[in-house]
mmCIF file of C-alpha atoms in Angstrom:
data_model
loop_
_atom_site.group_PDB
_atom_site.id
_atom_site.type_symbol
_atom_site.label_atom_id
_atom_site.label_comp_id
_atom_site.label_asym_id
_atom_site.label_seq_id
_atom_site.Cartn_x
_atom_site.Cartn_y
_atom_site.Cartn_z
ATOM 1 C CA MET A 1 -0.376 -0.022 -0.142
ATOM 2 C CA LYS A 2 1.130 3.522 -0.978
ATOM 3 C CA PRO A 3 2.077 5.886 2.216
ATOM 4 C CA TYR A 4 -0.651 8.178 3.104
ATOM 5 C CA TYR A 5 -1.141 10.639 5.167
ATOM 6 C CA GLU A 6 -3.743 10.885 7.967
ATOM 7 C CA PRO A 7 -7.472 10.639 6.304
ATOM 8 C CA LEU A 8 -9.895 13.697 6.357
ATOM 9 C CA VAL A 9 -12.803 11.895 8.119
ATOM 10 C CA TYR A 10 -16.435 12.677 7.429
ATOM 11 C CA HIS A 11 -19.583 11.340 8.970
ATOM 12 C CA VAL A 12 -22.890 11.317 7.020
ATOM 13 C CA SER A 13 -25.627 12.601 8.870
ATOM 14 C CA PRO A 14 -29.630 11.282 8.977
ATOM 15 C CA GLU A 15 -30.269 14.217 7.260
ATOM 16 C CA GLU A 16 -27.670 13.680 4.241
ATOM 17 C CA GLU A 17 -29.148 10.368 3.571
ATOM 18 C CA GLY A 18 -29.073 9.477 -0.387
ATOM 19 C CA ILE A 19 -27.193 12.692 -1.336
ATOM 20 C CA PHE A 20 -24.314 11.615 -3.882
ATOM 21 C CA LEU A 21 -20.866 11.187 -2.479
ATOM 22 C CA LYS A 22 -19.252 13.821 -4.799
ATOM 23 C CA THR A 23 -21.942 16.248 -3.451
ATOM 24 C CA ILE A 24 -20.221 15.359 0.266
ATOM 25 C CA LEU A 25 -16.687 15.567 -0.663
ATOM 26 C CA GLN A 26 -17.472 19.639 -2.562
ATOM 27 C CA SER A 27 -20.056 21.039 -0.373
ATOM 28 C CA ARG A 28 -19.603 19.587 3.136
ATOM 29 C CA MET A 29 -15.633 18.765 3.352
ATOM 30 C CA GLY A 30 -14.595 21.419 0.604
ATOM 31 C CA LEU A 31 -12.166 19.570 -1.558
ATOM 32 C CA SER A 32 -11.858 21.715 -5.033
ATOM 33 C CA ARG A 33 -12.346 19.914 -8.289
ATOM 34 C CA LYS A 34 -8.679 19.640 -8.995
ATOM 35 C CA LEU A 35 -8.135 17.556 -6.032
ATOM 36 C CA LEU A 36 -11.147 15.368 -5.936
ATOM 37 C CA SER A 37 -9.596 14.740 -9.817
ATOM 38 C CA ARG A 38 -6.894 13.620 -8.716
ATOM 39 C CA LEU A 39 -8.040 11.834 -5.545
ATOM 40 C CA LYS A 40 -10.067 9.781 -8.199
ATOM 41 C CA LEU A 41 -7.160 8.211 -8.747
ATOM 42 C CA THR A 42 -5.562 7.000 -6.167
ATOM 43 C CA GLU A 43 -6.056 3.928 -5.050
ATOM 44 C CA GLN A 44 -6.814 4.679 -1.403
ATOM 45 C CA GLY A 45 -8.014 8.440 -2.028
ATOM 46 C CA ILE A 46 -11.717 8.174 -1.669
ATOM 47 C CA THR A 47 -13.317 5.253 0.308
ATOM 48 C CA VAL A 48 -16.657 4.992 1.896
ATOM 49 C CA ASN A 49 -16.913 2.351 5.066
ATOM 50 C CA GLY A 50 -13.723 1.648 4.418
ATOM 51 C CA GLU A 51 -14.161 0.311 0.606
ATOM 52 C CA ARG A 52 -13.159 2.423 -2.517
ATOM 53 C CA LYS A 53 -16.387 3.804 -4.364
ATOM 54 C CA TYR A 54 -17.056 5.774 -7.169
ATOM 55 C CA ILE A 55 -18.335 9.625 -6.409
ATOM 56 C CA SER A 56 -21.461 9.255 -7.837
ATOM 57 C CA VAL A 57 -22.663 6.720 -5.125
ATOM 58 C CA ARG A 58 -25.168 7.980 -2.651
ATOM 59 C CA VAL A 59 -24.598 7.874 0.955
ATOM 60 C CA GLN A 60 -26.152 6.439 3.985
ATOM 61 C CA ALA A 61 -26.594 8.135 7.534
ATOM 62 C CA GLY A 62 -24.017 6.883 9.430
ATOM 63 C CA ASP A 63 -21.477 6.362 6.665
ATOM 64 C CA VAL A 64 -17.626 7.049 7.348
ATOM 65 C CA VAL A 65 -16.163 8.633 4.214
ATOM 66 C CA GLU A 66 -12.546 8.990 3.848
ATOM 67 C CA VAL A 67 -9.777 11.002 1.913
ATOM 68 C CA ARG A 68 -6.611 10.067 1.583
ATOM 69 C CA MET A 69 -3.852 12.089 0.253
ATOM 70 C CA GLU A 70 -0.349 10.438 -1.095
ATOM 71 C CA GLN A 71 3.024 11.247 0.698
ATOM 72 C CA GLU A 72 4.918 13.966 -1.344
ATOM 73 C CA GLN A 73 8.257 15.510 -0.738
ATOM 74 C CA SER A 74 10.310 18.005 -2.421
ATOM 75 C CA ASP A 75 13.071 16.363 -4.299
ATOM 76 C CA ASP A 76 14.341 19.229 -6.558
ATOM 77 C CA ILE A 77 15.049 21.355 -2.813
ATOM 78 C CA LEU A 78 18.133 20.732 -1.251
ATOM 79 C CA PRO A 79 17.994 19.582 2.357
ATOM 80 C CA GLN A 80 20.055 22.610 4.246
ATOM 81 C CA ASP A 81 20.680 23.186 7.944
ATOM 82 C CA LEU A 82 19.648 26.268 8.950
ATOM 83 C CA PRO A 83 17.808 28.172 11.536
ATOM 84 C CA LEU A 84 14.390 27.832 12.316
ATOM 85 C CA THR A 85 11.658 29.889 14.453
ATOM 86 C CA ILE A 86 8.605 27.732 14.976
ATOM 87 C CA LEU A 87 5.780 29.312 15.650
ATOM 88 C CA TYR A 88 3.354 26.771 15.175
ATOM 89 C CA GLU A 89 3.022 22.712 13.764
ATOM 90 C CA ASP A 90 0.497 20.061 13.770
ATOM 91 C CA ASP A 91 -0.451 17.477 11.065
ATOM 92 C CA HIS A 92 -1.352 20.124 8.831
ATOM 93 C CA LEU A 93 0.166 23.135 9.533
ATOM 94 C CA LEU A 94 3.788 24.653 9.954
ATOM 95 C CA VAL A 95 3.975 28.332 10.871
ATOM 96 C CA LEU A 96 7.004 30.227 10.687
ATOM 97 C CA ASN A 97 8.612 33.714 12.308
ATOM 98 C CA LYS A 98 10.754 34.445 8.741
ATOM 99 C CA PRO A 99 14.122 36.153 9.084
ATOM 100 C CA ALA A 100 14.519 39.467 7.143
ATOM 101 C CA GLY A 101 17.003 38.488 4.207
ATOM 102 C CA MET A 102 15.934 35.005 3.799
ATOM 103 C CA ILE A 103 14.212 33.633 0.315
ATOM 104 C CA VAL A 104 11.191 31.867 0.472
ATOM 105 C CA HIS A 105 11.683 29.396 -2.081
ATOM 106 C CA PRO A 106 14.332 28.687 -4.297
ATOM 107 C CA THR A 107 14.477 30.794 -7.671
ATOM 108 C CA HIS A 108 16.845 31.428 -10.286
ATOM 109 C CA GLY A 109 20.148 32.434 -8.883
ATOM 110 C CA HIS A 110 18.713 31.326 -5.480
ATOM 111 C CA TYR A 111 19.058 27.846 -5.209
ATOM 112 C CA VAL A 112 20.002 27.675 -1.755
ATOM 113 C CA ASN A 113 19.933 29.775 1.895
ATOM 114 C CA THR A 114 16.191 30.212 1.662
ATOM 115 C CA LEU A 115 13.606 28.761 4.150
ATOM 116 C CA ALA A 116 12.633 25.997 1.479
ATOM 117 C CA ASN A 117 15.694 24.715 2.077
ATOM 118 C CA ALA A 118 15.665 24.862 6.023
ATOM 119 C CA VAL A 119 12.334 23.361 5.848
ATOM 120 C CA VAL A 120 13.085 20.098 4.024
ATOM 121 C CA TYR A 121 16.073 19.520 6.005
ATOM 122 C CA TYR A 122 13.641 19.892 9.039
ATOM 123 C CA TRP A 123 11.556 17.648 8.026
ATOM 124 C CA GLN A 124 13.927 15.160 6.834
ATOM 125 C CA GLN A 125 15.319 15.152 10.216
ATOM 126 C CA GLN A 126 12.059 14.471 11.801
ATOM 127 C CA GLY A 127 11.313 11.119 9.060
ATOM 128 C CA TRP A 128 8.486 12.727 7.593
ATOM 129 C CA ASN A 129 7.219 13.509 4.102
ATOM 130 C CA TYR A 130 6.017 16.549 3.169
ATOM 131 C CA ARG A 131 5.795 18.874 0.381
ATOM 132 C CA PHE A 132 6.965 22.294 0.697
ATOM 133 C CA ARG A 133 3.698 24.616 -0.226
ATOM 134 C CA PRO A 134 4.272 28.302 1.300
ATOM 135 C CA ILE A 135 0.612 29.565 1.475
ATOM 136 C CA HIS A 136 2.161 32.940 0.962
ATOM 137 C CA ARG A 137 5.176 35.014 0.198
ATOM 138 C CA LEU A 138 7.203 37.648 2.233
ATOM 139 C CA ASP A 139 9.438 39.881 0.403
ATOM 140 C CA GLN A 140 13.386 38.288 1.072
ATOM 141 C CA GLU A 141 13.956 41.554 3.543
ATOM 142 C CA THR A 142 10.153 41.219 5.027
ATOM 143 C CA SER A 143 10.282 39.313 8.328
ATOM 144 C CA GLY A 144 7.416 37.728 10.451
ATOM 145 C CA THR A 145 4.317 35.124 10.046
ATOM 146 C CA LEU A 146 4.496 33.222 7.168
ATOM 147 C CA ALA A 147 2.294 29.645 6.855
ATOM 148 C CA VAL A 148 3.416 26.451 5.240
ATOM 149 C CA ALA A 149 0.762 23.712 4.019
ATOM 150 C CA LYS A 150 1.666 20.000 4.456
ATOM 151 C CA ASN A 151 -0.783 18.434 1.952
ATOM 152 C CA PRO A 152 -2.878 20.126 -0.911
ATOM 153 C CA PHE A 153 -6.170 20.493 0.630
ATOM 154 C CA ILE A 154 -4.795 22.250 3.805
ATOM 155 C CA HIS A 155 -2.998 24.812 1.049
ATOM 156 C CA GLN A 156 -6.101 25.167 -1.239
ATOM 157 C CA GLN A 157 -8.315 25.649 2.180
ATOM 158 C CA VAL A 158 -6.255 28.493 3.033
ATOM 159 C CA SER A 159 -5.657 30.033 -0.637
ATOM 160 C CA GLU A 160 -9.461 30.067 -0.451
ATOM 161 C CA GLN A 161 -10.130 31.842 2.791
ATOM 162 C CA MET A 162 -7.201 34.672 1.403
ATOM 163 C CA GLN A 163 -9.097 34.954 -2.146
ATOM 164 C CA ALA A 164 -12.179 35.779 0.015
ATOM 165 C CA HIS A 165 -10.741 38.230 2.190
ATOM 166 C CA GLU A 166 -10.896 35.889 5.061
ATOM 167 C CA VAL A 167 -7.572 35.383 6.219
ATOM 168 C CA LYS A 168 -6.008 38.406 8.724
ATOM 169 C CA LYS A 169 -2.627 39.621 7.627
ATOM 170 C CA GLU A 170 -1.217 42.541 10.068
ATOM 171 C CA TYR A 171 2.586 44.106 9.520
ATOM 172 C CA LEU A 172 4.282 46.752 11.338
ATOM 173 C CA ALA A 173 6.296 49.271 9.320
ATOM 174 C CA LEU A 174 8.622 52.023 10.080
ATOM 175 C CA VAL A 175 8.137 54.907 7.684
ATOM 176 C CA HIS A 176 9.883 58.441 6.583
ATOM 177 C CA GLY A 177 8.332 61.707 8.050
ATOM 178 C CA ALA A 178 4.851 62.445 9.867
ATOM 179 C CA VAL A 179 2.220 60.224 8.698
ATOM 180 C CA ALA A 180 -0.848 63.515 8.389
ATOM 181 C CA SER A 181 -4.280 60.828 9.290
ATOM 182 C CA ASP A 182 -3.807 58.658 12.551
ATOM 183 C CA GLU A 183 -5.591 55.750 10.322
ATOM 184 C CA GLY A 184 -6.682 55.814 6.447
ATOM 185 C CA THR A 185 -7.118 53.862 3.873
ATOM 186 C CA VAL A 186 -4.749 53.640 0.421
ATOM 187 C CA ASN A 187 -7.366 52.172 -2.940
ATOM 188 C CA GLU A 188 -4.840 52.994 -5.809
ATOM 189 C CA PRO A 189 -4.369 50.267 -8.567
ATOM 190 C CA ILE A 190 -1.146 48.707 -8.917
ATOM 191 C CA ASP A 191 1.025 47.106 -12.107
ATOM 192 C CA ARG A 192 4.264 46.996 -13.782
ATOM 193 C CA ASP A 193 6.505 49.290 -14.950
ATOM 194 C CA PRO A 194 6.251 49.611 -18.358
ATOM 195 C CA GLU A 195 9.721 50.806 -18.256
ATOM 196 C CA GLN A 196 11.068 48.118 -15.762
ATOM 197 C CA PRO A 197 8.555 45.496 -15.697
ATOM 198 C CA HIS A 198 10.185 43.328 -12.924
ATOM 199 C CA LEU A 199 9.142 46.783 -10.768
ATOM 200 C CA ARG A 200 5.576 48.238 -9.443
ATOM 201 C CA ILE A 201 4.163 51.467 -9.786
ATOM 202 C CA VAL A 202 0.563 53.023 -8.575
ATOM 203 C CA THR A 203 -1.285 53.312 -12.010
ATOM 204 C CA GLU A 204 -4.714 54.153 -13.070
ATOM 205 C CA SER A 205 -4.738 51.019 -15.070
ATOM 206 C CA GLY A 206 -3.376 48.599 -12.816
ATOM 207 C CA TYR A 207 -5.219 45.915 -10.423
ATOM 208 C CA SER A 208 -7.206 47.104 -7.172
ATOM 209 C CA ALA A 209 -4.774 47.308 -4.617
ATOM 210 C CA VAL A 210 -5.960 48.678 -1.132
ATOM 211 C CA THR A 211 -4.179 48.939 1.809
ATOM 212 C CA HIS A 212 -5.353 49.910 5.204
ATOM 213 C CA TYR A 213 -3.593 51.578 7.892
ATOM 214 C CA ARG A 214 -2.944 53.230 11.183
ATOM 215 C CA VAL A 215 -0.433 54.815 13.714
ATOM 216 C CA GLU A 216 1.198 53.623 16.246
ATOM 217 C CA ARG A 217 3.446 55.734 17.233
ATOM 218 C CA ARG A 218 5.112 59.082 16.202
ATOM 219 C CA PHE A 219 9.154 60.370 16.419
ATOM 220 C CA ARG A 220 10.141 63.281 14.962
ATOM 221 C CA GLU A 221 11.848 61.744 12.102
ATOM 222 C CA ALA A 222 9.748 58.935 11.367
ATOM 223 C CA THR A 223 6.463 57.009 12.167
ATOM 224 C CA LEU A 224 5.184 53.254 13.014
ATOM 225 C CA VAL A 225 1.698 52.403 11.358
ATOM 226 C CA ARG A 226 0.192 48.893 11.647
ATOM 227 C CA LEU A 227 -0.867 48.231 8.132
ATOM 228 C CA TRP A 228 -3.698 45.228 6.919
ATOM 229 C CA LEU A 229 -4.507 44.201 3.495
ATOM 230 C CA GLU A 230 -7.410 43.891 1.506
ATOM 231 C CA THR A 231 -5.614 42.399 -1.525
ATOM 232 C CA GLY A 232 -1.945 41.199 -2.025
ATOM 233 C CA ARG A 233 -0.285 42.785 -4.833
ATOM 234 C CA THR A 234 2.955 42.298 -5.002
ATOM 235 C CA HIS A 235 5.067 44.856 -2.991
ATOM 236 C CA GLN A 236 1.627 46.447 -2.166
ATOM 237 C CA ILE A 237 3.005 47.979 1.018
ATOM 238 C CA ARG A 238 6.117 49.338 -0.160
ATOM 239 C CA VAL A 239 4.457 51.068 -2.956
ATOM 240 C CA HIS A 240 1.399 52.627 -1.422
ATOM 241 C CA MET A 241 3.344 53.804 1.494
ATOM 242 C CA LYS A 242 5.695 55.523 -1.329
ATOM 243 C CA HIS A 243 2.519 57.077 -2.752
ATOM 244 C CA LEU A 244 1.622 58.640 0.502
ATOM 245 C CA GLY A 245 4.991 60.377 0.515
ATOM 246 C CA HIS A 246 5.897 58.087 3.632
ATOM 247 C CA PRO A 247 8.421 55.012 1.819
ATOM 248 C CA LEU A 248 9.741 52.360 4.339
ATOM 249 C CA LEU A 249 12.648 52.892 6.315
ATOM 250 C CA GLY A 250 15.849 51.256 4.804
ATOM 251 C CA ASP A 251 13.780 50.551 1.334
ATOM 252 C CA LYS A 252 16.533 51.404 -1.392
ATOM 253 C CA LEU A 253 14.250 51.542 -4.261
ATOM 254 C CA TYR A 254 10.580 52.595 -3.017
ATOM 255 C CA LYS A 255 12.314 55.848 -1.707
ATOM 256 C CA LEU A 256 11.836 59.661 -1.982
ATOM 257 C CA GLU A 257 14.807 60.813 -4.373
ATOM 258 C CA ALA A 258 15.766 64.701 -3.249
ATOM 259 C CA GLY A 259 13.310 66.489 -5.354
ATOM 260 C CA GLY A 260 10.191 64.525 -4.814
ATOM 261 C CA LEU A 261 9.752 60.796 -5.674
ATOM 262 C CA GLY A 262 11.647 59.357 -8.687
ATOM 263 C CA ARG A 263 13.207 55.754 -9.722
ATOM 264 C CA SER A 264 15.919 54.414 -8.356
ATOM 265 C CA MET A 265 18.772 53.610 -10.366
ATOM 266 C CA GLU A 266 20.260 51.031 -8.081
ATOM 267 C CA SER A 267 19.957 47.418 -10.032
ATOM 268 C CA PRO A 268 16.898 46.094 -8.381
ATOM 269 C CA SER A 269 17.162 41.957 -6.026
ATOM 270 C CA ASP A 270 15.161 39.583 -7.291
ATOM 271 C CA ASP A 271 12.913 40.820 -4.686
ATOM 272 C CA ASP A 272 13.165 45.014 -5.057
ATOM 273 C CA GLN A 273 11.166 46.859 -7.297
ATOM 274 C CA ALA A 274 10.764 50.777 -7.673
ATOM 275 C CA CYS A 275 7.612 52.927 -7.837
ATOM 276 C CA SER A 276 5.960 56.395 -9.237
ATOM 277 C CA GLY A 277 7.118 59.112 -10.123
ATOM 278 C CA ASN A 278 4.284 61.238 -7.846
ATOM 279 C CA LYS A 279 5.685 64.445 -6.637
ATOM 280 C CA ALA A 280 5.487 64.524 -2.649
ATOM 281 C CA PRO A 281 4.232 67.504 -0.722
ATOM 282 C CA ASP A 282 7.232 69.924 -0.296
ATOM 283 C CA GLY A 283 8.866 70.192 3.329
ATOM 284 C CA GLU A 284 7.314 65.818 3.570
ATOM 285 C CA LEU A 285 10.427 64.615 4.022
ATOM 286 C CA GLY A 286 14.070 66.569 4.821
ATOM 287 C CA THR A 287 17.402 65.483 2.934
ATOM 288 C CA ALA A 288 18.715 63.901 5.365
ATOM 289 C CA ALA A 289 15.532 61.735 6.328
ATOM 290 C CA GLN A 290 15.447 60.339 2.583
ATOM 291 C CA GLU A 291 19.221 59.096 2.581
ATOM 292 C CA ASP A 292 19.195 57.948 6.246
ATOM 293 C CA ALA A 293 17.885 54.883 7.122
ATOM 294 C CA PHE A 294 18.373 54.869 11.036
ATOM 295 C CA GLY A 295 20.960 52.052 10.779
ATOM 296 C CA LEU A 296 18.635 49.490 8.954
ATOM 297 C CA GLU A 297 20.170 46.773 6.391
ATOM 298 C CA ARG A 298 17.098 46.191 4.799
ATOM 299 C CA HIS A 299 13.519 47.854 4.281
ATOM 300 C CA ALA A 300 11.443 48.227 7.817
ATOM 301 C CA LEU A 301 8.738 45.998 7.198
ATOM 302 C CA HIS A 302 7.835 42.975 9.827
ATOM 303 C CA ALA A 303 4.445 40.875 9.301
ATOM 304 C CA CYS A 304 3.871 41.034 12.624
ATOM 305 C CA SER A 305 0.278 38.735 12.643
ATOM 306 C CA LEU A 306 -1.570 35.934 10.920
ATOM 307 C CA GLY A 307 -4.876 34.265 11.484
ATOM 308 C CA PHE A 308 -7.406 31.968 9.848
ATOM 309 C CA VAL A 309 -9.832 29.215 9.857
ATOM 310 C CA HIS A 310 -7.741 25.879 10.223
ATOM 311 C CA PRO A 311 -9.336 23.856 7.631
ATOM 312 C CA ALA A 312 -8.827 20.919 10.074
ATOM 313 C CA THR A 313 -10.254 21.391 13.204
ATOM 314 C CA LYS A 314 -12.600 24.224 11.614
ATOM 315 C CA GLN A 315 -11.383 26.650 14.626
ATOM 316 C CA TRP A 316 -10.067 30.199 14.153
ATOM 317 C CA ILE A 317 -5.969 30.442 15.112
ATOM 318 C CA GLU A 318 -3.892 33.329 14.854
ATOM 319 C CA PHE A 319 -0.158 33.923 15.449
ATOM 320 C CA GLN A 320 2.238 36.557 16.667
ATOM 321 C CA ALA A 321 5.822 37.797 15.508
ATOM 322 C CA PRO A 322 7.549 39.333 17.776
ATOM 323 C CA LEU A 323 9.468 42.754 16.423
ATOM 324 C CA PRO A 324 13.272 41.476 15.082
ATOM 325 C CA GLU A 325 15.907 43.236 17.008
ATOM 326 C CA ASP A 326 16.842 45.286 13.883
ATOM 327 C CA LEU A 327 13.230 47.011 13.988
ATOM 328 C CA GLU A 328 13.828 47.360 17.806
ATOM 329 C CA GLN A 329 16.915 48.792 17.900
ATOM 330 C CA CYS A 330 15.905 51.597 15.202
ATOM 331 C CA ILE A 331 13.017 52.084 17.240
ATOM 332 C CA ARG A 332 15.024 53.397 19.579
ATOM 333 C CA LEU A 333 17.257 55.188 18.129
ATOM 334 C CA LEU A 334 14.117 57.119 16.521
ATOM 335 C CA HIS A 335 13.112 57.336 20.096
ATOM 336 C CA ASP A 336 16.704 58.986 21.383
ATOM 337 C CA LEU A 337 16.354 61.808 18.120
ATOM 338 C CA GLY A 338 12.987 62.848 19.930
#
């Protein structure tokens, strides 16, 4: 028998007597069409009372429906012994506090020293077989909470919650200057820069992007803001905050140039982009603040909170990642400056 993960189990109620097994699988258990098609080809993928069944059969009250997914592993990812900070783990999920500077998944030119390399090594050391499936991504320089699904069903379920805006994702960011409003919303579309397609800009012809923010703390040279997203465009927070005239501290590309906003001429990394040419208000940001990252070697963005309904338990779960030391040190410096 092929190795399977622990089955998903569903008990048919008296009210469900006589309905199709397909309805149980899709409407009650929440399986996607793609996953259902895959399970139909798996020897023990779909069973009723321990027997393999076609999804066209009708179920009876008291039937036990079980779904089994074959174990997988990421054979294309090199296991690598790197530090991991685990916030939560069970048979279905792994939630991590990603450090700044680490890429999530191997890409062209970055085959090692990624979060995926570290996770695959950790799982192998435990004797577990899982494929690395991050439910969402964080930029290389962004630190904080990141969830990894251990099977395709969990990945599908949380991804659907994200698409329905039911996942809570909060960020903390240090931005240049004094944000005028204590709270607000940036509703500005984002798309690729036609002159530099790997970069992002605010443009009327772009895709919908909505960022909410609230001021947490004010300093003379900067503002600490809490942000949460309705959409998940690439580098959305960085682009929107620059659009407001308050780019993130330490951001090498999404920043104010002398005389206003302008494209950086630096060569971007795999995870860095630049944004639009909108002018900042006169006096919005002094030259010293533009040039000074206040001791930071990366942009000041941290995914501080992540919450969603656990697909297996149906219970709300939420995780917090404390500010890393470099951002805490930056806050202390800003406090000392007044």
